[in-house]
Structures are given as structure tokens and as C-alpha cells.
Coordinates of N, CA and C in Angstrom, one line a residue:
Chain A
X1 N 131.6 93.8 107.4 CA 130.6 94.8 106.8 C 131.1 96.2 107.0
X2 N 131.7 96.9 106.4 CA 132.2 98.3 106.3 C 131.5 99.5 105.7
X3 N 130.0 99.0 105.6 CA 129.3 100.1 105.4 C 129.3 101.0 104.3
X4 N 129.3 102.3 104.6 CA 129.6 102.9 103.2 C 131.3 104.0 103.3
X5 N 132.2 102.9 102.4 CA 133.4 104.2 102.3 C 133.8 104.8 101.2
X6 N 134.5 105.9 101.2 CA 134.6 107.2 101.0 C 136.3 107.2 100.9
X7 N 136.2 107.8 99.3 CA 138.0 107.8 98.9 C 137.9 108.8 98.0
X8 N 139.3 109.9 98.1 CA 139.6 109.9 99.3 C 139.5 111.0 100.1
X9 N 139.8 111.2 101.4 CA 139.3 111.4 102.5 C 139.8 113.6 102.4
X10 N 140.5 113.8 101.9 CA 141.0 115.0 101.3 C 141.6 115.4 100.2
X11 N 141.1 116.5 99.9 CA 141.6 116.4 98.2 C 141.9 118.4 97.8
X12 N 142.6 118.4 97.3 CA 143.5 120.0 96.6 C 143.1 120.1 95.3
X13 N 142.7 120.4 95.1 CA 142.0 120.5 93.5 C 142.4 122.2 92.9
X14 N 143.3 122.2 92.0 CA 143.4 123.5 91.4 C 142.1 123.9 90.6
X15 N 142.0 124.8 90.1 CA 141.0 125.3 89.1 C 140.8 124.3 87.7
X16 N 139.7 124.2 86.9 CA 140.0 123.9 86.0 C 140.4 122.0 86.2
X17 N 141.0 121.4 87.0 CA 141.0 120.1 87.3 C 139.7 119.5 87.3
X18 N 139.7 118.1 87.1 CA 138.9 117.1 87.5 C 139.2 116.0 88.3
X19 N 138.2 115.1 88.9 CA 138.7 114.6 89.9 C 137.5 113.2 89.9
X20 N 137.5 112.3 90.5 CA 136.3 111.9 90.8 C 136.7 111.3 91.9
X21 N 135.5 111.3 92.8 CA 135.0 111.0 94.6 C 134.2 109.5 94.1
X22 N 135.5 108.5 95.1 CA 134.8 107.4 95.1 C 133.6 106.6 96.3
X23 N 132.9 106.0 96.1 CA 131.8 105.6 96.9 C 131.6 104.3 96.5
X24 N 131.4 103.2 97.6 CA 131.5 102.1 97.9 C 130.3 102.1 98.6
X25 N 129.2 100.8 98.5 CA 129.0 100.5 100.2 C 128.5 99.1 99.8
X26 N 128.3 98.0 100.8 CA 128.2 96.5 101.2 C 127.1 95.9 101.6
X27 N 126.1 96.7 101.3 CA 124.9 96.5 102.2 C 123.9 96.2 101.2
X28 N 124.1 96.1 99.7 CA 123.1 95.9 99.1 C 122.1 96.5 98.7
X29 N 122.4 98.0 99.1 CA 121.5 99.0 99.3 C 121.1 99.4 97.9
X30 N 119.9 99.5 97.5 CA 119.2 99.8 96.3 C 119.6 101.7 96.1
X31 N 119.6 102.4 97.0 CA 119.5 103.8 96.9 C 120.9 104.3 97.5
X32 N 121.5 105.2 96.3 CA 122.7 105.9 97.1 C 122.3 107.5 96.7
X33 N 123.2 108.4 97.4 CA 123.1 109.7 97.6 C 124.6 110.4 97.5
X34 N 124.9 111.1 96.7 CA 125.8 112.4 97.0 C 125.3 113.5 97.5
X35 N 126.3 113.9 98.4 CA 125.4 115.4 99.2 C 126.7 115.8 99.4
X36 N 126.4 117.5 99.3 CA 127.7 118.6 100.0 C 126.9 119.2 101.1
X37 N 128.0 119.1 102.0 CA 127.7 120.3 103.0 C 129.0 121.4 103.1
X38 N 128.4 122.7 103.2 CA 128.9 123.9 103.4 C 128.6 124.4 104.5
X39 N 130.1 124.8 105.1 CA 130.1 125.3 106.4 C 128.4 125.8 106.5
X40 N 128.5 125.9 108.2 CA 127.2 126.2 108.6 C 125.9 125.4 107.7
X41 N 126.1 124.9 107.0 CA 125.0 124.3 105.5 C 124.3 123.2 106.5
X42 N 123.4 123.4 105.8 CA 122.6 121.8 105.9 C 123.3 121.2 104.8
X43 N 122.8 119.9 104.5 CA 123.5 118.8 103.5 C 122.3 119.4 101.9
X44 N 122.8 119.5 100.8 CA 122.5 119.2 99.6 C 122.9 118.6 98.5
X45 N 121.5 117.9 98.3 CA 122.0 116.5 97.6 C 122.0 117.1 96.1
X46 N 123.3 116.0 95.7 CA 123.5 116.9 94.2 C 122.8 115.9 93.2
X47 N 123.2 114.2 93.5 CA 122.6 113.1 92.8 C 122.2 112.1 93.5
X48 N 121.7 111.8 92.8 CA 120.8 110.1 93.3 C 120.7 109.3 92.8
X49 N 120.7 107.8 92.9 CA 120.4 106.7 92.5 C 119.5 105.9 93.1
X50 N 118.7 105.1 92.3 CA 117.8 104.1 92.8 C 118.0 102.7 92.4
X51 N 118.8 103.1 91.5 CA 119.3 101.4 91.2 C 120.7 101.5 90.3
X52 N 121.6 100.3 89.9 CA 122.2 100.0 89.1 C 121.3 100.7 87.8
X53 N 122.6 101.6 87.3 CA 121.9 102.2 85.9 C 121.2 103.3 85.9
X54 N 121.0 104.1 86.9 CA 119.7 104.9 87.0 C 120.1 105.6 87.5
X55 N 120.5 106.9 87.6 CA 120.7 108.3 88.6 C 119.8 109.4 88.1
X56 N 119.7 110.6 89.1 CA 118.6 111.7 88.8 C 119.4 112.8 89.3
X57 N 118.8 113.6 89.2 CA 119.7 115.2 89.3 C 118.8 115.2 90.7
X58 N 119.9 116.0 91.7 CA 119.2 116.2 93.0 C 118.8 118.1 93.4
X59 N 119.4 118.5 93.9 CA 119.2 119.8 94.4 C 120.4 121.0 93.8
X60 N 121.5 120.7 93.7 CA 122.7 121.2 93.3 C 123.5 120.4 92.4
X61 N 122.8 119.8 90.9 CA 123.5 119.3 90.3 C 125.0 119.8 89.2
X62 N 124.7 120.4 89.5 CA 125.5 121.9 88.2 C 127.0 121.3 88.5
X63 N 127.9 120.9 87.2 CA 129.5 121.3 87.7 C 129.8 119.7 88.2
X64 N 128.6 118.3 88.5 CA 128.9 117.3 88.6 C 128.2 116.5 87.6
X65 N 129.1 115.0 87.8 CA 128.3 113.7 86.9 C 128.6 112.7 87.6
X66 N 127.4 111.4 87.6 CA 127.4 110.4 88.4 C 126.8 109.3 87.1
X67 N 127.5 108.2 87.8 CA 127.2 106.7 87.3 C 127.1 105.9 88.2
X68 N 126.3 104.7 88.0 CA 125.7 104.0 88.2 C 126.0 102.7 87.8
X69 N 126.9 102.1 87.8 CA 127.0 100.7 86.9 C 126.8 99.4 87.4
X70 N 127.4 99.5 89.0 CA 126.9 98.4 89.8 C 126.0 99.2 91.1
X71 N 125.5 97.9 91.8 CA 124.5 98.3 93.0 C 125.7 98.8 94.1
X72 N 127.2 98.1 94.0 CA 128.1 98.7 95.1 C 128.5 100.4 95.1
X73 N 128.7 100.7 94.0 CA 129.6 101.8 93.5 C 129.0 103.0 92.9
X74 N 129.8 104.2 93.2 CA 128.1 105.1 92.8 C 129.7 106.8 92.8
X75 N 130.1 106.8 92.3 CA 131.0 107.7 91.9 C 130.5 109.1 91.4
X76 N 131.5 109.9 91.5 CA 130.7 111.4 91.5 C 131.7 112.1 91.1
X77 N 131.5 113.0 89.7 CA 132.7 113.3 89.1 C 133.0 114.7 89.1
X78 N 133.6 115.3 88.9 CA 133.8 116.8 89.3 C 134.7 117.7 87.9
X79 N 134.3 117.6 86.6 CA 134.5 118.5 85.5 C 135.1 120.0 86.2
X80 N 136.1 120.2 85.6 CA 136.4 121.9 85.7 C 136.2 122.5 86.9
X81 N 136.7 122.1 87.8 CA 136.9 122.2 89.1 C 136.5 123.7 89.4
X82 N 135.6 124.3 90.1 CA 135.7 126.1 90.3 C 135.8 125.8 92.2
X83 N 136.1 127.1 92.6 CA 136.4 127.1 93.9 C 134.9 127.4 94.4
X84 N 134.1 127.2 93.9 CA 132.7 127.4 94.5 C 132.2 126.0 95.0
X85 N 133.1 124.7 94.6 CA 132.8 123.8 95.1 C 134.2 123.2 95.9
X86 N 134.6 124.0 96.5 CA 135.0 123.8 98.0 C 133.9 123.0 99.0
X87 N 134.1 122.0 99.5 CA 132.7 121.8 100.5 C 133.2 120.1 100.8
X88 N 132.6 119.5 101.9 CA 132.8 118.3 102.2 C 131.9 117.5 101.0
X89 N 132.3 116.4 101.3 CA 131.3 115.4 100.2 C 131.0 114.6 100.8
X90 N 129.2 113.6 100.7 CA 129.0 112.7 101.8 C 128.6 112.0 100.6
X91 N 128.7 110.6 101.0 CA 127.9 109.9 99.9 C 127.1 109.1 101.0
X92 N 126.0 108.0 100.6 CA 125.0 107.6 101.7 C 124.5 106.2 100.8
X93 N 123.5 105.9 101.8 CA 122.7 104.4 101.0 C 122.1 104.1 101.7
X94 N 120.8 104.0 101.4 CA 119.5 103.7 102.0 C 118.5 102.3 101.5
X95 N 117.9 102.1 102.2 CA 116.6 100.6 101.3 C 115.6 101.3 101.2
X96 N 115.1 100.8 100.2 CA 113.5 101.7 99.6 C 112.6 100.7 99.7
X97 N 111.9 100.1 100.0 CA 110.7 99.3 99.1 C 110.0 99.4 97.4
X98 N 109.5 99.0 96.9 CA 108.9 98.9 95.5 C 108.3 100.4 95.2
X99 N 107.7 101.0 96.2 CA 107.4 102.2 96.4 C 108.0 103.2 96.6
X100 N 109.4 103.3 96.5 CA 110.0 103.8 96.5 C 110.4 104.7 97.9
X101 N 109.5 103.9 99.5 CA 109.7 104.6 100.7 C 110.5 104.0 101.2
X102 N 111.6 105.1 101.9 CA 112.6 104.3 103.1 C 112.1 103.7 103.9
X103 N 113.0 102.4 103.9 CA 112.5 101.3 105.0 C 113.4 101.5 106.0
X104 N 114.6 102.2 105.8 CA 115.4 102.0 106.2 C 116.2 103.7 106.8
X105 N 117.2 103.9 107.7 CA 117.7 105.3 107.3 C 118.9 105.0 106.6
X106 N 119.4 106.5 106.6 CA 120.6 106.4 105.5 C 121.7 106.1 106.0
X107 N 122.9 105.7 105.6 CA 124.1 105.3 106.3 C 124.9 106.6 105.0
X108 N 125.5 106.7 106.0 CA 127.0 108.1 105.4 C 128.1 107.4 105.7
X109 N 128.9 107.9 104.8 CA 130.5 107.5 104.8 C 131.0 108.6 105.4
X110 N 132.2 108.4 105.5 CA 132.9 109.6 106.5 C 133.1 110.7 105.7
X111 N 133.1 111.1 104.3 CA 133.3 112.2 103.9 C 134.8 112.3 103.3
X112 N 134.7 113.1 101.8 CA 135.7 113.4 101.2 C 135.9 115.4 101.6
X113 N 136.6 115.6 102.2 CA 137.5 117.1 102.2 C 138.0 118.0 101.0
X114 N 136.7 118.1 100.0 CA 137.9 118.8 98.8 C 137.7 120.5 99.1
X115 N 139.0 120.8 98.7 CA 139.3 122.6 98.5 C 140.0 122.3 96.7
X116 N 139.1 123.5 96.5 CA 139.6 123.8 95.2 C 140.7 125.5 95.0
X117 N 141.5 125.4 94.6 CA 142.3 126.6 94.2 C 142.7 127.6 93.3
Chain B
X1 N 109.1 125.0 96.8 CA 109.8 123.5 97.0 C 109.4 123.2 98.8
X2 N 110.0 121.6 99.0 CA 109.8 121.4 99.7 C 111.0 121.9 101.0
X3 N 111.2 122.1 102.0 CA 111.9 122.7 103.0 C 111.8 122.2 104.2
X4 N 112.7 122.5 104.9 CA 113.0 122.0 106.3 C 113.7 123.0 107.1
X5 N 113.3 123.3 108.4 CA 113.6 124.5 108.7 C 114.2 124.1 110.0
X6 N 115.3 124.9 110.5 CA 115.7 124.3 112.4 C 116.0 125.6 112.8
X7 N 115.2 126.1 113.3 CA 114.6 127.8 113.8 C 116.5 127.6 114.9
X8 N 117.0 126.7 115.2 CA 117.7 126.8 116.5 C 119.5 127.1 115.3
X9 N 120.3 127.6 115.4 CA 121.0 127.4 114.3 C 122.6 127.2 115.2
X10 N 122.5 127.9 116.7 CA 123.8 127.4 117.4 C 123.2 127.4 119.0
X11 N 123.3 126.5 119.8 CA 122.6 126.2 121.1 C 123.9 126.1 122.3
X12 N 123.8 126.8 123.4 CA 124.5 126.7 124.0 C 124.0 126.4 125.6
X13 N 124.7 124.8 126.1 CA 123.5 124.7 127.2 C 124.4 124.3 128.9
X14 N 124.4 124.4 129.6 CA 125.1 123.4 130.5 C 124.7 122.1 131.4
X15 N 125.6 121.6 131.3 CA 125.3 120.1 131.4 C 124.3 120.1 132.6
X16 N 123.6 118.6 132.2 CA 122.1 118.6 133.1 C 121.2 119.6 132.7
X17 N 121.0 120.6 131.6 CA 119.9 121.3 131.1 C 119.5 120.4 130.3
X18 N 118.1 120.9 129.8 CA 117.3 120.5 129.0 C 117.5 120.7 127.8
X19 N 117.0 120.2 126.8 CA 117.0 120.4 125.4 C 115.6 120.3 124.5
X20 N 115.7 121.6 123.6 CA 114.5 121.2 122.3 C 115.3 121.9 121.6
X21 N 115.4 121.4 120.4 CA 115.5 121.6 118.8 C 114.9 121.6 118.1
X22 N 114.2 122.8 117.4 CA 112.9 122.7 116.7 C 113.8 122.2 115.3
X23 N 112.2 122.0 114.6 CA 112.1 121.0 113.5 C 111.2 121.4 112.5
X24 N 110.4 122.1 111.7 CA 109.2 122.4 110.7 C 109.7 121.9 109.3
X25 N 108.7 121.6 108.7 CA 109.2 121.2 107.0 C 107.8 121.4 106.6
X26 N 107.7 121.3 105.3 CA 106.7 122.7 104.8 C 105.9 121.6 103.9
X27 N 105.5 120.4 103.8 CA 104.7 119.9 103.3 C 103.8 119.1 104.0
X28 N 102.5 119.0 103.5 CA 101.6 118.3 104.4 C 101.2 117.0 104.3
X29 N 102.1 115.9 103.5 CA 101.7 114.5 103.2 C 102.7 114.0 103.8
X30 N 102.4 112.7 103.0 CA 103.0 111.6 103.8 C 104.4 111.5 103.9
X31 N 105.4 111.6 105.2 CA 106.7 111.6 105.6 C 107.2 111.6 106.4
X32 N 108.5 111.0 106.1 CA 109.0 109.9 106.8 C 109.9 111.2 107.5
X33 N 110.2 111.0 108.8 CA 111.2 112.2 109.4 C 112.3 111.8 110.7
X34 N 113.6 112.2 110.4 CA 114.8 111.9 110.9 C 115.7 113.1 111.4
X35 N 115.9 112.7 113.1 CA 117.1 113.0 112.9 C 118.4 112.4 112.9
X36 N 119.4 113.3 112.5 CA 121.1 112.5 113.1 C 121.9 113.2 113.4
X37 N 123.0 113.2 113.5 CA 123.8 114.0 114.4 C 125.3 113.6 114.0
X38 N 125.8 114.4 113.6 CA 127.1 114.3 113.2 C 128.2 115.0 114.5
X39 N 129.0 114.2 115.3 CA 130.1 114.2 116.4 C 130.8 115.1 116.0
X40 N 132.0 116.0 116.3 CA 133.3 116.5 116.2 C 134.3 115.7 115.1
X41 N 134.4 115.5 114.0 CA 134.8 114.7 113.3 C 134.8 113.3 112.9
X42 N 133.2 113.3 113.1 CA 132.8 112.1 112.5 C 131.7 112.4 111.4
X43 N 130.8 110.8 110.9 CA 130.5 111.6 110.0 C 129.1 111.5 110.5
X44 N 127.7 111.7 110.0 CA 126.8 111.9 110.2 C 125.7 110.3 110.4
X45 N 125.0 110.3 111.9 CA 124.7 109.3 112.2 C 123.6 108.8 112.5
X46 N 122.5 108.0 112.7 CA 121.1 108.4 112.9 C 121.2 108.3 114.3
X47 N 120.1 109.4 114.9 CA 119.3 109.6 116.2 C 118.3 108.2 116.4
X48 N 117.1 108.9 115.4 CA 116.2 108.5 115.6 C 115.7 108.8 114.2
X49 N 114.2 108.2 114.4 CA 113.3 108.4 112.6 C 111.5 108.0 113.3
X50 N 110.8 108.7 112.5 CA 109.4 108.7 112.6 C 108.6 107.7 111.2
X51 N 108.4 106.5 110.9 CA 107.6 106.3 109.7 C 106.5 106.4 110.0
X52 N 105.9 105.9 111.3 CA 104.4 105.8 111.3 C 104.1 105.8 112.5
X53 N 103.0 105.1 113.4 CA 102.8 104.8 114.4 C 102.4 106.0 115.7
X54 N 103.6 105.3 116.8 CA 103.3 106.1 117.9 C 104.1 107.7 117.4
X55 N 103.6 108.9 118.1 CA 104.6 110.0 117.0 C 105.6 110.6 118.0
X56 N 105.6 109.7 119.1 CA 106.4 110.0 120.1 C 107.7 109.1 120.0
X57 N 108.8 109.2 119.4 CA 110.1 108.4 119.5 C 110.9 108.5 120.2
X58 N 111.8 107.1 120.8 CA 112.7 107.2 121.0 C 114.0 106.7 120.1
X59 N 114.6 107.4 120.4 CA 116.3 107.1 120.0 C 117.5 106.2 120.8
X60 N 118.8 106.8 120.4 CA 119.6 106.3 121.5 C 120.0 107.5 122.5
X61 N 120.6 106.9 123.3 CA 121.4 108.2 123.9 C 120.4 109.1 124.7
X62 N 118.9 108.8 125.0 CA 118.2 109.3 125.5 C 117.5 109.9 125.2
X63 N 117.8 110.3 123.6 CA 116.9 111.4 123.1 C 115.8 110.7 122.2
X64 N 114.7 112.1 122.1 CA 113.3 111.5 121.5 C 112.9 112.7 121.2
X65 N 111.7 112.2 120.2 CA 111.1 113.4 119.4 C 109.6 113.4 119.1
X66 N 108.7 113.8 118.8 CA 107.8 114.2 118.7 C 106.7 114.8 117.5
X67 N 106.2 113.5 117.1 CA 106.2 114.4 115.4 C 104.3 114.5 115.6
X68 N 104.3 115.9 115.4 CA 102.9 117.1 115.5 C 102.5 117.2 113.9
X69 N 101.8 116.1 113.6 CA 101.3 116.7 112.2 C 100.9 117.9 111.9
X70 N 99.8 118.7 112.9 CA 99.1 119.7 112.6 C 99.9 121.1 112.4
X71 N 101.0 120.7 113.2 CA 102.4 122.2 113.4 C 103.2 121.6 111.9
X72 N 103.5 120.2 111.6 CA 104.4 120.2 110.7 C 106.1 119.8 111.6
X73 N 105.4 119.8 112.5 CA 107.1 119.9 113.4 C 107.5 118.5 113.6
X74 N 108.6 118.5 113.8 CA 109.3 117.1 114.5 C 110.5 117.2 115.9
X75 N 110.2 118.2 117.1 CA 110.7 118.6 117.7 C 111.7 117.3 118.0
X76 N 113.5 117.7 118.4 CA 114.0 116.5 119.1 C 114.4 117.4 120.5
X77 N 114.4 116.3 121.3 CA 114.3 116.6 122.8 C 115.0 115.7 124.2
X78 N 116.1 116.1 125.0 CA 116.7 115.4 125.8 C 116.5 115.6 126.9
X79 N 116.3 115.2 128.0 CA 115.5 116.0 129.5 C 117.1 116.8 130.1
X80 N 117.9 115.7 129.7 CA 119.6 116.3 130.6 C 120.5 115.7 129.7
X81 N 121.2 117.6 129.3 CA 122.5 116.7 128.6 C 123.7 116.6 128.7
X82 N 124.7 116.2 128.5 CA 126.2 116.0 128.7 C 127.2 116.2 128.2
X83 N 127.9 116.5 128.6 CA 129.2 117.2 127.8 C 129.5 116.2 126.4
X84 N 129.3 115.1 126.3 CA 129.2 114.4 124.8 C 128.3 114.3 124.0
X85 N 127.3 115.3 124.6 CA 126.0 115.6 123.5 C 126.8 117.0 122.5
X86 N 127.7 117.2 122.4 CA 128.3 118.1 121.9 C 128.1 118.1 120.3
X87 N 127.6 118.5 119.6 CA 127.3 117.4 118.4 C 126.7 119.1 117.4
X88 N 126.6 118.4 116.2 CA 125.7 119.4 115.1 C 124.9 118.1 114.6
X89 N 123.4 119.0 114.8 CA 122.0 117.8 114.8 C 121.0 118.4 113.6
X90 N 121.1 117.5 112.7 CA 120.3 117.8 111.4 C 118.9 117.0 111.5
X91 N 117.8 117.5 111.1 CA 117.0 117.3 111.0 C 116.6 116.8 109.3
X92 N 115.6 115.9 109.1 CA 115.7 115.6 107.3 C 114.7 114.8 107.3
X93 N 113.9 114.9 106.2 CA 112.3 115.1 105.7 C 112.8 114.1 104.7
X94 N 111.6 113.1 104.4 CA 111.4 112.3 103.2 C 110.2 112.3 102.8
X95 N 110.2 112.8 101.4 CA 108.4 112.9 101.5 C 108.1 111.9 100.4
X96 N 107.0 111.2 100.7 CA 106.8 109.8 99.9 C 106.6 109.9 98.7
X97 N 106.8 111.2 97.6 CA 106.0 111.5 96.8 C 107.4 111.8 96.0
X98 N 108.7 111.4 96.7 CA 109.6 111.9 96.3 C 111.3 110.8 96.3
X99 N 110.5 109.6 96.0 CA 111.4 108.5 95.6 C 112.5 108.6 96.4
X100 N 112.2 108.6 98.1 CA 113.3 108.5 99.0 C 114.5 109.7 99.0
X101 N 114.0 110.8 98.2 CA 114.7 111.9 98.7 C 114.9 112.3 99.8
X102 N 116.0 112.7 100.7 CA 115.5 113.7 101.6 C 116.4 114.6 101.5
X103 N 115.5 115.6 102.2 CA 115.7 117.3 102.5 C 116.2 117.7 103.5
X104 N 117.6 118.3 103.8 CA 117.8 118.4 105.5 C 118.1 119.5 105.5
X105 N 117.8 119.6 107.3 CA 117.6 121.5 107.1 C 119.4 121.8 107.6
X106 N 119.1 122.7 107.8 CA 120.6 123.7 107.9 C 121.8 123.5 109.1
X107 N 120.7 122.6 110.3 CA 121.3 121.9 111.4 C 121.5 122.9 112.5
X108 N 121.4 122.5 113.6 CA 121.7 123.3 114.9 C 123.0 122.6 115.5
X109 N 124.2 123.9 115.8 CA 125.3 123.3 116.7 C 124.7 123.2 118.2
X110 N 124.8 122.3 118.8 CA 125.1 122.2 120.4 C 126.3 122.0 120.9
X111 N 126.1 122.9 121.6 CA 127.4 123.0 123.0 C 127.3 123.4 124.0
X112 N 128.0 122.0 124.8 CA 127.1 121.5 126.0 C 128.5 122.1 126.6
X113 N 128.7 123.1 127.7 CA 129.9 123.2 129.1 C 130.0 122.6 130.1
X114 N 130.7 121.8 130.8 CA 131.0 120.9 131.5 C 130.5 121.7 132.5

């Protein structure tokens, strides 16, 4: 069981590039999460999923895109690279009930390193 | 919007002192509240969590928290800590009204001196 991982682990991104941050996890988990953190930052989540097929815009969506196609995989894409999105990247997975409440906490992957140039 | 606040933003303590970490989040219903703590190059891990019940938790590692409806707070708290409590400790709000979102606040470093 390897939980939730994260590829890959640092990334150089010129201006103007694209890229996408892969996310895995094993657990069957109904709910995944992208979140950046910026130095000193708390975490801000950019997207979310609640199921296969389904994502929503989170707190800082701007400048990303996410899919959804299976319950494992939950990718997070990065159009036009600006250096304003310098920042770690966490991705996560949680269990909800029918109701949509955590049953569970969230598990984080170890984080993608991107700097943009 | 909904918010999470950690009034504490860099803590510096020596070992065998005490610890609080405040905690406020700005809504008054129903929610679920955690913290976790991310190591020196690791990634971010759970402490502890509040769904229901007693509002006094414990975690691992000794620590436990305190969740005050009436303040809104979710203080976390360790009686003595150790040079491997060295950590940055985020606090994070789930509010039921909000399809397992959560909200985390901005995080407090600790640093514990041998």
C-alpha cells in the first residue's frame, strides 16, 4: 500500500511551458485534493474531486486544469507556466461518506518542487 | 469566506517547555477539525482530528487538543517538548456544509533547542 505518490518530485519550468503533476493513490479513496503551499503559506487548495469524473474549483484555481477519469489518478495541469506559480504542490485523498463528511483524514504525498523561470 | 487563523506564526521553545498553538476558524456549524504537522522534509501528516464526542483529543506523540465551541478554537497542546517536535504544525477546518473541503491556516514553525 503506497498511499498517495507524487511525480515528479522537482520540476524547472521556463515561462510560458506546460507541464502536468502526476497523482496516484491506492486506497480507494473517493476524494482527492491539489493544494500549493507558499513559503511561510498555509496550504491552498486549487482543485478537488469527489469522485471519478467530477472536479470543482477550490481556492486558487486560475492558471490550472484537473481530471478526473479514474478513482486512482487525479492529475493537475499547469498551462503557460508564470513564475507566480513557483510553490510546492501537495496532492491528498480523503473518505467521505454519502454526505459528503470526512470519515477519514487526509493522506498527502510527498510533494512536487516546481520553480518556474 | 470561511478562515482559519494560527495567531502563533514562528514559536521558539526549549526542550521540556510547554506548548499551545492557537487555532480560531471563523464559522459556527458543524466541523470537523485537524491538526498535522509536516517534519523537516517530509510531507505533511496527521496529529490528531476532532469529529465529535469528547472535545478533548488525543494524538500521537503526546499531543492533544481541545476543541471550545464557544471561542471557535481548537487549541493544540504538549505538556514537554523535544528536540524532534521540531516541526511546522497546520491547523485545518472542514466545514460540513462544504463537501469535505478543508481550509488550513497559515501554520506555526516550532523550534525546539536542545
Amino acid at each position: 500500500n503506497a498511499g498517495v505518490t507524487q511525480t515528479p518530485k522537482f520540476r524547472i519550468l521556463k515561462i510560458g511551458q506546460s507541464m502536468t503533476l502526476q497523482c496516484t493513490q491506492d486506497m480507494n479513496h473517493n476524494y482527492m485534493y491539489w493544494y500549493r503551499q507558499d513559503p511561510g503559506m498555509g496550504l491552498k487548495l486549487i482543485y478537488y474531486s469527489v469522485g471519478a469524473g467530477i472536479t470543482d474549483k477550490g481556492e486558487v484555481p486560475n492558471g490550472y486544469n484537473v481530471s478526473r477519469s479514474t478513482t486512482e489518478d487525479f492529475p493537475l495541469r499547469l498551462e503557460l507556466a508564470a513564475p507566480s506559480q513557483t510553490s510546492v504542490y501537495f496532492c491528498a485523498s480523503s473518505y467521505s461518506d454519502i454526505a459528503g463528511r470526512l470519515t477519514d483524514t487526509q493522506y498527502f504525498g510527498p510533494g512536487t518542487r516546481l520553480t518556474v523561470l | 469566506a470561511q478562515s482559519v487563523s494560527q495567531h502563533n506564526h514562528h514559536v521558539i521553545l526549549s526542550e521540556a517547555a510547554s506548548l499551545e498553538l492557537g487555532c480560531n476558524y471563523s464559522y459556527g456549524g458543524t466541523v470537523n477539525l485537524f491538526w498535522y504537522v509536516q517534519y523537516p522534509g517530509q510531507h505533511l501528516q496527521l496529529l490528531l482530528k476532532y469529529f465529535s464526542g469528547d472535545p478533548l483529543v488525543k494524538g500521537i506523540k503526546g499531543f492533544e487538543a481541545e476543541f471550545i465551541k464557544s471561542k471557535f478554537s481548537f487549541n493544540l497542546r504538549k505538556p514537554s517538548v523535544q528536540w524532534s517536535d521540531t516541526a511546522e504544525y497546520f491547523c485545518a477546518v472542514t466545514y460540513n456544509t462544504n463537501a469535505g473541503k478543508s481550509t488550513f491556516g497559515d501554520g506555526t514553525t516550532l523550534t525546539v533547542k536542545p
